[in-house]
Coordinates of C-alpha atoms in Angstrom, one line a residue:
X135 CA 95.9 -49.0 -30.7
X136 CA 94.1 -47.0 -33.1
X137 CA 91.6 -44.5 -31.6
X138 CA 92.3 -41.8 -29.3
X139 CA 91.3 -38.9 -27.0
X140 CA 93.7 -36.4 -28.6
X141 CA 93.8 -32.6 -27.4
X142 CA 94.8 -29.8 -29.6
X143 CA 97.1 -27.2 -29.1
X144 CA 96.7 -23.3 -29.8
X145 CA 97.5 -22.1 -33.3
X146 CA 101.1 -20.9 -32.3
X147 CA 101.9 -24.0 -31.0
X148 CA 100.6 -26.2 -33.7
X149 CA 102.2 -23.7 -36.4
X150 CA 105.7 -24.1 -33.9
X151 CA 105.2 -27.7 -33.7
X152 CA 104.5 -27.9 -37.8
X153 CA 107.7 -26.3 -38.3
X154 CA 109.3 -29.0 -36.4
X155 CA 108.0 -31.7 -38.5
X156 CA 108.7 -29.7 -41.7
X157 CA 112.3 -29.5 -40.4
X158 CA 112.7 -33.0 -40.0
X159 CA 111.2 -33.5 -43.7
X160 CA 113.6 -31.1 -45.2
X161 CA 116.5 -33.6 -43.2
X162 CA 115.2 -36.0 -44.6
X163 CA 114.1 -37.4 -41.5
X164 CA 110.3 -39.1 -41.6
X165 CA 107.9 -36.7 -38.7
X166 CA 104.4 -37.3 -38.2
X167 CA 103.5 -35.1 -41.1
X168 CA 104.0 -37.2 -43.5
X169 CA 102.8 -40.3 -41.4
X170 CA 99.9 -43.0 -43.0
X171 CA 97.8 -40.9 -43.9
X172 CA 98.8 -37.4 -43.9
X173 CA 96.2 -35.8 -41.2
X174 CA 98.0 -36.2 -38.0
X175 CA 97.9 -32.6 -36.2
X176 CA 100.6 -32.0 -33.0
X177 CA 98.6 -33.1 -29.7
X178 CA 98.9 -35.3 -26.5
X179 CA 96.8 -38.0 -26.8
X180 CA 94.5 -38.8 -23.3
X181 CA 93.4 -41.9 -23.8
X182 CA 93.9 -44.6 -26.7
X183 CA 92.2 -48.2 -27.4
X184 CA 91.7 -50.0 -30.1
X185 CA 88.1 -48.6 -30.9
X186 CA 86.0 -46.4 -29.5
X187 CA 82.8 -45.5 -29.7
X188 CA 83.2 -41.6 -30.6
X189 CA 79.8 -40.0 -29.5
X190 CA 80.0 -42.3 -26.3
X191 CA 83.6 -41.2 -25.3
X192 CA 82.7 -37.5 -26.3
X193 CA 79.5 -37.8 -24.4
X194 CA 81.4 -39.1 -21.1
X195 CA 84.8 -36.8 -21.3
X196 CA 82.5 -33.0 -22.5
X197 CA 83.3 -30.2 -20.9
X198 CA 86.8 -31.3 -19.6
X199 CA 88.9 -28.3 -21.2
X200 CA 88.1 -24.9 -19.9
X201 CA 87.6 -22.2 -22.5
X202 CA 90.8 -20.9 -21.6
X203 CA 92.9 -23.6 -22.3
X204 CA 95.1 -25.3 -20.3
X205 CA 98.9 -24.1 -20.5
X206 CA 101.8 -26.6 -20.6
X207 CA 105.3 -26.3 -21.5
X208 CA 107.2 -29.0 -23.5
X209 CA 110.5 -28.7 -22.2
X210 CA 112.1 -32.2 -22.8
X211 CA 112.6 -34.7 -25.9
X212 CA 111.7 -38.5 -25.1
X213 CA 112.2 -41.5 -26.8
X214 CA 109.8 -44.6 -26.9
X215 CA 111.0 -47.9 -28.4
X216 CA 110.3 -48.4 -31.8
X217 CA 112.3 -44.9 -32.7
X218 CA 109.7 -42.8 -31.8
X219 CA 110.4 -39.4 -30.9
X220 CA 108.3 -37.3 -28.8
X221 CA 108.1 -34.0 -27.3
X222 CA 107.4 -33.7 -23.0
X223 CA 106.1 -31.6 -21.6
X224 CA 105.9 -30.5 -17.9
X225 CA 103.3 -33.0 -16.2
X226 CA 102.3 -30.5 -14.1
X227 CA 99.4 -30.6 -10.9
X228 CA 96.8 -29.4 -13.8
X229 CA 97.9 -31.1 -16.7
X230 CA 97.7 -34.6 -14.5
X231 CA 94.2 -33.7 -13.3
X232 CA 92.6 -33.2 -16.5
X233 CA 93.9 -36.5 -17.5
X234 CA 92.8 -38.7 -14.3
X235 CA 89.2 -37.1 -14.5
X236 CA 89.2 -38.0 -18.3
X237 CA 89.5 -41.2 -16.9
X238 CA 87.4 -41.4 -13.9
X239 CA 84.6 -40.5 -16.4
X240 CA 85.9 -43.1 -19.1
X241 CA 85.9 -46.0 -16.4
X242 CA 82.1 -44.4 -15.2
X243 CA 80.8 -44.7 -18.5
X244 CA 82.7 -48.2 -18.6
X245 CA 84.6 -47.4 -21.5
X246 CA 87.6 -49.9 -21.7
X247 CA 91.6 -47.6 -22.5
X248 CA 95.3 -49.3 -23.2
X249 CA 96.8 -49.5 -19.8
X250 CA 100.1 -47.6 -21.0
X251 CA 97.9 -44.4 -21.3
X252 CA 96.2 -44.9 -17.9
X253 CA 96.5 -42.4 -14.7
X254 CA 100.3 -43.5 -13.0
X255 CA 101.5 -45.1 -16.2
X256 CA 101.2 -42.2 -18.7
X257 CA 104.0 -40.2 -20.5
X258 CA 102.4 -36.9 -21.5
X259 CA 103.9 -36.3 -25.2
X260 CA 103.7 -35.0 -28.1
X261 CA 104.8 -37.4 -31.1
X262 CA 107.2 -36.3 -33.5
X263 CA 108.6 -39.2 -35.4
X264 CA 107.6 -43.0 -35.1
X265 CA 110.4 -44.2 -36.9
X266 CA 113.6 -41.9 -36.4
X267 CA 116.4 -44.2 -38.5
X268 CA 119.4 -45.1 -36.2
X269 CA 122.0 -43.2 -38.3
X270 CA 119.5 -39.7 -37.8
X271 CA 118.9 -39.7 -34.0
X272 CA 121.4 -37.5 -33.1
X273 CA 120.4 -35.1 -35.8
X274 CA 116.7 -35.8 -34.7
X275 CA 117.0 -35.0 -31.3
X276 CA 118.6 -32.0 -32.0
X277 CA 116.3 -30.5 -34.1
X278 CA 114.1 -31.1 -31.0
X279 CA 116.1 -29.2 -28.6
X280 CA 116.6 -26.4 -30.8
X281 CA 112.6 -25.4 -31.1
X282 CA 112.3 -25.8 -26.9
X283 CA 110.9 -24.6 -25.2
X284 CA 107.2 -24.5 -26.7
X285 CA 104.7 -23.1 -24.1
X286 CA 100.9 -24.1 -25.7
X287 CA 97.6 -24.0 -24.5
X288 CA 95.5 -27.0 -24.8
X289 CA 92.8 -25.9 -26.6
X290 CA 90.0 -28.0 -28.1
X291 CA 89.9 -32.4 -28.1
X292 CA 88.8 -35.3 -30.9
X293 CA 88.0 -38.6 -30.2
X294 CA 89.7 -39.9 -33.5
X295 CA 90.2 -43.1 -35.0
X296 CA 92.0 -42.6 -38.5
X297 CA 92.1 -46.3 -39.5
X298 CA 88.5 -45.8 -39.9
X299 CA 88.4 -42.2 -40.9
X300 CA 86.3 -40.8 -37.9
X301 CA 86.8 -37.8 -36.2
X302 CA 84.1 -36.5 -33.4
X303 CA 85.2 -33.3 -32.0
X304 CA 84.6 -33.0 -27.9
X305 CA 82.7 -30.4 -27.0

């Protein structure tokens, strides 16, 4: 899996959720900042395959973020296997929405997603680490509970595939 529909956070909530990766630096604890290739900002990631076509994905999912934003509250810390360490947030009626339509128009425009991130099988998160080392976990997690809650607004979306170095905001 290397491309994704990721969405964006406001600029509190990234700056918040910065902070938290720069904590777990200074701890000596690896966070996404510091992750391949250095450009990783905090979001939820939508959809993910292992290529997409980015004008074709951002052609079938515009529009799906209302000026506004959409407000969600991480509230929860989540673990996947592989020692990844992630941020929840509430999956909320809206939140959940958003996601299946992002989908519905995905499947329309017969663009192909991993199952894991599909409508009924996805974990709304926000990655913080993808390889927390056994001995760090406990610290790790609670450096996690001490920055929730984070209430963010999800504000803009990129269909981005860094292995390849593209990035095509979604308008």
């Amino acid at each position: 899996m290397v491309a994704a529909i990721e969405v964006y956070f406001d600029g509190a909530a990234q700056a918040r959720l910065r902070r938290l990766w720069d904590a777990f630096e200074q701890a000596g604890i690896p966070s996404l900042r510091e992750h391949t290739h250095r450009l990783h900002r905090p979001h939820l990631s939508f959809a993910v395959a292992r290529r997409f076509d980015p004008q074709q994905v951002a052609d079938a999912v515009s529009g799906l973020l209302p000026p506004e934003g959409v407000e969600v509250e991480f509230s929860s810390v989540g673990q996947f296997p592989g020692r990844v360490l992630w941020l929840g947030p509430v999956p909320h009626a809206d939140l959940l929405a958003r996601h299946d339509a992002v989908h519905r128009r995905l499947a329309e425009a017969g663009i192909e997603v991993d199952a894991v991130y599909r409508p009924g099988a996805w974990v709304p998160h926000c990655t913080v680490s993808q390889q927390v080392p056994w001995a760090d976990l406990a610290r790790a997690v609670g450096l996690c509970l001490d920055a929730l809650p984070i209430t963010a607004s999800l504000r803009s979306a990129a269909v981005a595939d860094h292995s390849r170095g593209l990035y095509r905001p979604i308008g």
